[in-house]
Coordinates of C-alpha atoms in Angstrom, one line a residue:
X1 CA -156.7 -64.4 4.7
X2 CA -154.3 -62.0 3.0
X3 CA -156.0 -58.9 1.8
X4 CA -153.5 -56.2 1.0
X5 CA -154.6 -52.6 0.8
X6 CA -156.0 -51.5 -2.6
X7 CA -155.6 -55.0 -4.0
X8 CA -158.3 -56.7 -6.1
X9 CA -159.5 -58.6 -3.0
X10 CA -159.6 -55.3 -1.1
X11 CA -161.9 -53.9 -3.8
X12 CA -164.2 -56.9 -3.3
X13 CA -164.4 -56.2 0.4
X14 CA -165.0 -52.5 -0.2
X15 CA -167.8 -53.3 -2.7
X16 CA -169.4 -55.5 -0.1
X17 CA -169.2 -52.7 2.5
X18 CA -170.8 -50.2 0.2
X19 CA -173.5 -52.6 -1.0
X20 CA -174.4 -53.8 2.5
X21 CA -174.5 -50.4 4.3
X22 CA -176.5 -48.9 1.4
X23 CA -179.0 -51.7 1.7
X24 CA -179.3 -50.9 5.4
X25 CA -180.4 -47.4 4.6
X26 CA -177.1 -45.6 5.0
X27 CA -175.7 -42.7 2.9
X28 CA -172.2 -43.8 1.8
X29 CA -169.3 -41.7 0.6
X30 CA -165.7 -42.2 -0.1
X31 CA -162.9 -39.7 0.3
X32 CA -159.7 -39.1 -1.6
X33 CA -157.8 -41.7 0.5
X34 CA -160.4 -44.3 -0.2
X35 CA -161.8 -44.1 3.4
X36 CA -165.5 -45.3 3.3
X37 CA -168.1 -43.6 5.5
X38 CA -171.6 -45.0 5.9
X39 CA -174.1 -42.9 7.9
X40 CA -177.4 -44.0 9.3
X41 CA -179.7 -41.0 9.9
X42 CA -180.7 -39.9 13.4
X43 CA -183.4 -37.4 14.7
X44 CA -180.9 -34.5 14.4
X45 CA -178.9 -34.9 11.2
X46 CA -177.3 -31.4 11.3
X47 CA -174.7 -32.7 13.8
X48 CA -171.7 -35.1 13.0
X49 CA -172.4 -38.8 13.4
X50 CA -171.0 -41.0 16.2
X51 CA -168.8 -43.5 14.3
X52 CA -167.7 -47.1 14.9
X53 CA -165.3 -48.9 12.6
X54 CA -161.8 -50.1 11.8
X55 CA -160.1 -51.4 8.6
X56 CA -160.5 -54.3 6.2
X57 CA -156.9 -54.6 4.9
X58 CA -154.6 -57.3 6.4
X59 CA -150.9 -58.1 6.7
X60 CA -149.3 -60.3 4.0
X61 CA -149.3 -63.3 6.4
X62 CA -153.0 -62.8 7.0
X63 CA -155.3 -62.7 9.9
X64 CA -159.1 -62.9 9.7
X65 CA -160.0 -60.7 12.7
X66 CA -157.5 -57.8 12.9
X67 CA -159.4 -54.8 11.9
X68 CA -162.1 -56.9 10.1
X69 CA -163.9 -57.6 13.3
X70 CA -164.3 -53.9 14.0
X71 CA -165.9 -53.2 10.7
X72 CA -168.2 -56.2 10.5
X73 CA -169.3 -55.7 14.1
X74 CA -170.1 -52.0 13.3
X75 CA -172.1 -53.1 10.2
X76 CA -174.0 -55.6 12.4
X77 CA -174.6 -52.7 14.9
X78 CA -176.5 -50.9 12.1
X79 CA -178.6 -54.0 11.3
X80 CA -179.5 -54.4 15.0
X81 CA -180.6 -50.7 15.2
X82 CA -182.7 -51.2 12.1
X83 CA -184.2 -54.6 13.3
X84 CA -185.2 -53.1 16.6
X85 CA -186.5 -49.8 15.1
X86 CA -184.1 -47.8 17.3
X87 CA -184.0 -44.1 16.6
X88 CA -180.8 -42.5 17.7
X89 CA -180.7 -38.8 18.7
X90 CA -177.9 -38.2 16.2
X91 CA -176.7 -40.1 13.1
X92 CA -174.6 -43.2 13.6
X93 CA -171.9 -44.1 11.1
X94 CA -169.4 -46.9 10.2
X95 CA -166.0 -46.2 8.8
X96 CA -163.6 -48.4 6.8
X97 CA -160.1 -46.8 7.0
X98 CA -157.6 -47.4 4.1
X99 CA -154.2 -49.1 4.6
X100 CA -154.2 -49.2 8.4
X101 CA -151.7 -51.9 8.4
X102 CA -149.0 -50.0 6.4
X103 CA -148.0 -53.4 5.0
X104 CA -148.3 -52.7 1.2
X105 CA -147.9 -48.9 1.5
X106 CA -145.3 -48.4 4.3
X107 CA -147.0 -45.9 6.6
X108 CA -149.3 -47.4 9.1
X109 CA -152.7 -45.7 9.8
X110 CA -151.9 -43.5 6.8
X111 CA -155.4 -42.7 5.7
X112 CA -156.7 -41.8 9.1
X113 CA -153.5 -39.7 9.5
X114 CA -154.5 -37.8 6.4
X115 CA -158.0 -37.4 7.7
X116 CA -156.7 -35.9 11.0
X117 CA -154.3 -33.6 9.2
X118 CA -151.1 -35.2 10.5
X119 CA -150.1 -36.6 7.1
X120 CA -150.3 -34.7 3.8
X121 CA -152.4 -36.1 1.0
X122 CA -149.5 -35.7 -1.4
X123 CA -147.2 -37.8 0.7
X124 CA -149.8 -40.5 1.1
X125 CA -150.8 -40.5 -2.5
X126 CA -147.1 -40.8 -3.6
X127 CA -146.4 -43.8 -1.3
X128 CA -145.1 -46.7 -3.4
X129 CA -146.2 -50.3 -2.9
X130 CA -143.5 -52.5 -1.4
X131 CA -145.3 -55.8 -2.0
X132 CA -144.2 -57.2 -4.3
X133 CA -140.7 -55.8 -3.9
X134 CA -140.5 -54.6 -7.5
X135 CA -143.9 -52.9 -7.6
X136 CA -144.0 -49.4 -8.9
X137 CA -147.6 -48.6 -8.1
X138 CA -148.5 -45.7 -5.8
X139 CA -151.5 -45.3 -3.5
X140 CA -153.1 -42.9 -5.9
X141 CA -152.6 -45.1 -8.9
X142 CA -154.1 -48.1 -7.1
X143 CA -157.0 -46.1 -5.7
X144 CA -157.9 -45.1 -9.2
X145 CA -157.4 -48.6 -10.6
X146 CA -159.9 -50.2 -8.2
X147 CA -162.3 -47.2 -8.4
X148 CA -162.0 -45.9 -4.9
X149 CA -160.4 -42.5 -5.4
X150 CA -163.3 -40.6 -3.9
X151 CA -164.3 -37.1 -4.6
X152 CA -164.8 -36.0 -1.0
X153 CA -161.7 -34.3 0.6
X154 CA -160.0 -36.6 3.1
X155 CA -160.2 -34.4 6.2
X156 CA -161.9 -34.2 9.6
X157 CA -163.7 -31.1 8.4
X158 CA -165.2 -32.8 5.3
X159 CA -166.2 -36.0 7.2
X160 CA -166.6 -34.8 10.8
X161 CA -167.0 -37.3 13.7
X162 CA -168.7 -36.7 17.0
X163 CA -166.8 -39.7 18.4
X164 CA -165.0 -42.9 17.2
X165 CA -165.4 -46.3 18.8
X166 CA -163.2 -49.2 17.6
X167 CA -163.6 -52.9 18.4
X168 CA -160.4 -55.0 17.9
X169 CA -158.9 -58.3 19.0
X170 CA -156.3 -57.7 21.7
X171 CA -153.4 -59.0 19.6
X172 CA -151.8 -60.1 22.9
X173 CA -152.3 -62.8 25.5
X174 CA -153.5 -60.9 28.6
X175 CA -157.3 -61.2 28.4
X176 CA -157.2 -64.9 27.6
X177 CA -154.6 -65.6 30.3
X178 CA -156.6 -63.7 32.9
X179 CA -159.9 -65.2 31.7
X180 CA -161.4 -61.7 31.1
X181 CA -164.1 -61.1 28.4
X182 CA -163.5 -57.5 27.5
X183 CA -160.6 -55.0 27.5
X184 CA -161.6 -51.3 28.1
X185 CA -158.8 -49.5 26.2
X186 CA -157.7 -46.3 27.8
X187 CA -154.9 -45.4 25.3
X188 CA -152.2 -46.6 22.9
X189 CA -148.5 -46.7 23.7
X190 CA -145.8 -44.6 22.0
X191 CA -143.8 -46.0 19.2
X192 CA -141.3 -45.0 16.5
X193 CA -140.1 -46.7 13.3
X194 CA -136.6 -46.4 11.9
X195 CA -134.6 -47.6 9.0
X196 CA -130.9 -48.3 9.9
X197 CA -128.3 -48.5 7.1
X198 CA -125.0 -50.2 7.8
X199 CA -122.2 -49.8 5.2
X200 CA -119.1 -52.0 5.2
X201 CA -117.1 -53.5 2.4
X202 CA -117.9 -56.5 0.1
X203 CA -115.2 -59.2 0.4
X204 CA -114.6 -62.8 -0.5
X205 CA -115.6 -65.1 2.4
X206 CA -112.8 -67.5 1.7
X207 CA -109.9 -65.1 1.0
X208 CA -110.7 -62.4 3.6
X209 CA -109.8 -63.1 7.3
X210 CA -112.0 -61.9 10.1
X211 CA -109.4 -59.3 10.9
X212 CA -109.7 -57.6 7.5
X213 CA -113.5 -57.7 7.1
X214 CA -116.0 -54.8 7.4
X215 CA -118.9 -57.2 7.7
X216 CA -122.1 -55.1 7.5
X217 CA -124.4 -58.0 8.3
X218 CA -122.5 -59.1 11.4
X219 CA -122.4 -55.5 12.6
X220 CA -126.2 -55.2 12.0
X221 CA -126.8 -58.4 13.9
X222 CA -124.9 -57.0 16.9
X223 CA -127.0 -53.8 16.6
X224 CA -130.3 -55.8 16.7
X225 CA -129.1 -57.7 19.7
X226 CA -128.1 -54.4 21.4
X227 CA -131.6 -52.9 20.7
X228 CA -133.2 -55.9 22.4
X229 CA -130.9 -55.5 25.5
X230 CA -131.5 -51.8 25.7
X231 CA -135.3 -52.1 25.3
X232 CA -135.3 -54.8 28.0
X233 CA -133.5 -52.6 30.4
X234 CA -136.2 -49.9 30.0
X235 CA -139.1 -52.3 30.1
X236 CA -139.8 -51.3 26.5
X237 CA -140.1 -53.3 23.3
X238 CA -137.9 -53.3 20.1
X239 CA -138.0 -55.5 17.1
X240 CA -136.7 -55.8 13.5
X241 CA -139.1 -57.0 10.9
X242 CA -137.3 -56.1 7.6
X243 CA -133.7 -56.8 6.7
X244 CA -132.2 -56.4 3.3
X245 CA -128.5 -56.9 2.3
X246 CA -126.3 -56.6 -0.7
X247 CA -124.8 -58.2 -2.7
X248 CA -126.6 -61.3 -1.6
X249 CA -124.1 -64.0 -2.5
X250 CA -123.1 -67.1 -0.4
X251 CA -119.4 -66.5 -0.7
X252 CA -119.4 -62.7 -0.4
X253 CA -119.2 -60.8 2.9
X254 CA -122.1 -58.3 2.7
X255 CA -121.0 -54.7 2.4
X256 CA -124.5 -53.2 2.7
X257 CA -127.4 -53.9 5.1
X258 CA -130.6 -52.0 5.9
X259 CA -132.9 -53.1 8.7
X260 CA -136.1 -51.8 10.3
X261 CA -136.3 -50.9 14.0
X262 CA -139.6 -50.6 15.9
X263 CA -139.4 -49.2 19.4
X264 CA -142.4 -49.1 21.7
X265 CA -143.3 -48.2 25.3
X266 CA -146.2 -46.7 27.2
X267 CA -144.4 -43.4 27.6
X268 CA -142.9 -41.1 25.0
X269 CA -139.9 -40.5 27.2
X270 CA -139.1 -44.2 27.4
X271 CA -139.1 -44.5 23.6
X272 CA -136.8 -41.5 23.4
X273 CA -134.4 -43.0 26.0
X274 CA -134.2 -46.3 24.1
X275 CA -133.7 -44.5 20.8
X276 CA -130.9 -42.4 22.3
X277 CA -129.1 -45.4 23.8
X278 CA -129.5 -47.4 20.6
X279 CA -127.9 -44.6 18.6
X280 CA -124.9 -44.5 20.9
X281 CA -124.5 -48.3 20.9
X282 CA -124.9 -48.6 17.2
X283 CA -122.2 -46.0 16.5
X284 CA -119.9 -47.8 18.9
X285 CA -120.5 -51.2 17.3
X286 CA -120.0 -49.8 13.8
X287 CA -116.6 -48.4 15.0
X288 CA -115.6 -51.8 16.3
X289 CA -116.1 -51.0 20.0
X290 CA -117.7 -53.3 22.4
X291 CA -121.0 -52.4 24.2
X292 CA -123.2 -54.6 26.4
X293 CA -120.6 -57.4 26.1
X294 CA -121.9 -58.1 22.6
X295 CA -118.4 -58.5 21.1
X296 CA -117.5 -61.3 23.6
X297 CA -116.1 -64.3 21.7
X298 CA -116.0 -62.4 18.3
X299 CA -112.8 -62.0 16.4
X300 CA -111.5 -58.4 16.3
X301 CA -111.3 -56.5 13.0
X302 CA -109.1 -53.7 11.9
X303 CA -111.9 -52.4 9.5
X304 CA -115.0 -50.5 10.6
X305 CA -118.5 -49.9 9.3
X306 CA -120.6 -46.7 9.0
X307 CA -124.2 -46.5 10.3
X308 CA -127.0 -44.1 9.3
X309 CA -130.5 -43.6 10.9
X310 CA -133.7 -42.5 9.2
X311 CA -136.9 -41.9 11.2
X312 CA -139.8 -43.3 9.2
X313 CA -142.8 -42.9 11.6
X314 CA -143.6 -41.4 15.0
X315 CA -146.7 -42.1 17.0
X316 CA -146.8 -40.5 20.4
X317 CA -148.6 -42.0 23.3
X318 CA -152.3 -41.5 23.1
X319 CA -154.9 -41.2 25.9
X320 CA -158.5 -41.8 24.8
X321 CA -161.4 -39.6 25.9
X322 CA -162.8 -40.2 29.3
X323 CA -166.4 -40.0 28.1
X324 CA -165.8 -42.7 25.5
X325 CA -163.9 -44.9 28.0
X326 CA -166.8 -44.5 30.4
X327 CA -169.3 -45.6 27.8
X328 CA -167.3 -48.7 26.9
X329 CA -166.9 -49.6 30.6
X330 CA -170.6 -49.1 31.3
X331 CA -171.6 -51.2 28.3
X332 CA -169.3 -53.9 29.4
X333 CA -170.7 -53.9 32.9
X334 CA -174.2 -54.1 31.5
X335 CA -173.3 -57.1 29.4
X336 CA -170.9 -59.0 31.6
X337 CA -171.7 -58.2 35.2
X338 CA -171.0 -55.5 37.8
X339 CA -168.0 -53.6 38.9
X340 CA -166.9 -50.2 40.0
X341 CA -167.5 -48.3 36.8
X342 CA -165.9 -45.2 38.1
X343 CA -162.6 -46.8 39.4
X344 CA -159.9 -49.1 38.4
X345 CA -161.5 -52.3 39.6
X346 CA -164.1 -53.0 37.0
X347 CA -164.8 -56.5 37.9
X348 CA -163.5 -59.9 36.8
X349 CA -165.2 -59.6 33.4
X350 CA -162.9 -56.8 32.1
X351 CA -159.6 -55.0 32.3
X352 CA -158.5 -51.4 31.8
X353 CA -155.7 -51.6 29.2
X354 CA -153.2 -49.7 27.1
X355 CA -152.9 -51.0 23.5
X356 CA -149.4 -52.1 22.5
X357 CA -150.3 -51.7 18.8
X358 CA -151.3 -48.6 16.8
X359 CA -154.8 -48.2 15.5
X360 CA -156.8 -45.7 13.5
X361 CA -158.3 -44.5 16.8
X362 CA -155.0 -42.8 17.5
X363 CA -155.5 -40.3 14.7
X364 CA -159.3 -40.2 15.2
X365 CA -158.7 -39.2 18.9
X366 CA -156.9 -36.1 17.7
X367 CA -160.0 -34.7 16.2
X368 CA -162.8 -36.2 18.2
X369 CA -163.4 -38.3 21.4
X370 CA -162.4 -41.9 20.9
X371 CA -161.9 -45.2 22.7
X372 CA -161.4 -48.9 21.9
X373 CA -162.8 -52.3 22.9
X374 CA -160.6 -55.4 23.1
X375 CA -161.7 -59.0 23.0
X376 CA -159.4 -62.0 23.6
X377 CA -157.7 -63.8 20.8
X378 CA -156.3 -67.4 21.0
X379 CA -152.7 -67.4 22.4
X380 CA -152.5 -63.7 21.7
X381 CA -151.6 -64.5 18.1
X382 CA -152.1 -61.8 15.4
X383 CA -150.7 -61.0 11.9
X384 CA -150.7 -64.8 11.5
X385 CA -152.9 -67.4 9.7
X386 CA -153.6 -68.8 13.2
X387 CA -155.2 -65.6 14.4
X388 CA -158.6 -66.5 16.0
X389 CA -161.2 -65.1 18.3
X390 CA -164.1 -67.3 19.3
X391 CA -167.7 -66.5 18.2
X392 CA -168.6 -65.8 21.9
X393 CA -165.7 -63.3 22.2
X394 CA -166.7 -61.6 18.9
X395 CA -170.3 -61.4 20.1
X396 CA -169.2 -59.8 23.4
X397 CA -167.2 -57.2 21.5
X398 CA -170.1 -56.5 19.2
X399 CA -172.5 -56.1 22.0
X400 CA -170.2 -53.8 24.0
X401 CA -169.6 -51.7 20.8
X402 CA -173.4 -51.3 20.3
X403 CA -173.9 -50.4 23.9
X404 CA -171.1 -47.9 23.9
X405 CA -172.3 -46.1 20.8
X406 CA -175.9 -46.0 22.1
X407 CA -174.7 -44.7 25.4
X408 CA -172.7 -42.0 23.8
X409 CA -175.6 -41.0 21.6
X410 CA -177.7 -40.6 24.8
X411 CA -174.9 -38.6 26.4
X412 CA -174.9 -36.2 23.5
X413 CA -178.6 -35.8 23.7
X414 CA -178.5 -34.9 27.4
X415 CA -176.0 -32.1 26.9

């Protein structure tokens, strides 16, 4: 499944969401970023709803569970409440966030970021589609085209939340490897995205010796290797997912390269340390100097390159709300078994975890209590056609999501 944000297939999924939640008795509204909010009434409807949800857009290479499980399980939660005539003390809602992936419009979690007030509406609306590469459409143009430019302001004040719970596949191998059914997510690690530009000089590959080349691609390759070594030293992560070069000819040494750099670690200070060391290493490599023994075996050159950095996105480390974490943990214990619900040992059924990936709960957590639930996915594979989570694992996650939301509703009523 490949369902890029604000595409025709995204419109179909949005239409399904609106139709299904309306049929379940919800009042549905859409904000100016296309975020969809479906609210089931409670006994006290003057207070904000307790929400569950995630996103329905995917990466270009697909994945049938990432985000989608969190929305469909939340819709199923509404159906279970209706089927069992459950009256909640406060309204319960489901949210479908726009462009969480940041694949087509290159800021991840952009719509929840506008909702939280961290990203301006103008910046988000003006984001240009990068898929296909020659696309000129902006987010606002595509929201209008598919009919999902809502008339409600995209803000936490216009669409307030009492809490936000999000079910998601782990996107990693830990739960499956340890044979655990549920991950109780306590927070999300820090990460930064950069665009690195390396400028050298175009030259003929057959007529220009190594000594006289300013090879931007070779230099960029050394930088990418350096980022891996530096991140490894700090027990952090770094990767490059986008690389473009010019002029793009077999017999021309590239004089221009731009590549992405994604740095992640549980602590902000670790990400900053990796960033700082990478900047120093990249500058040295561009100047023809050796760092981390990367130039070993390479021919020296009398020409140098220039390097430029641009910071594209910053997501500080997030710690979720203790009340929401406790509700998820207690719901997991109810479903799966026993454990010390107040301590670190929660039993063999579950694991306290930090998410390695960003999610809409990061921005939601800035304006309301939040937490997440992980379930295992096969081989830890995500953003891939092979992404898979078993029906049993999906059911576990849906049941814990329902239990956590109901528990939080009761907690609100007791206060």
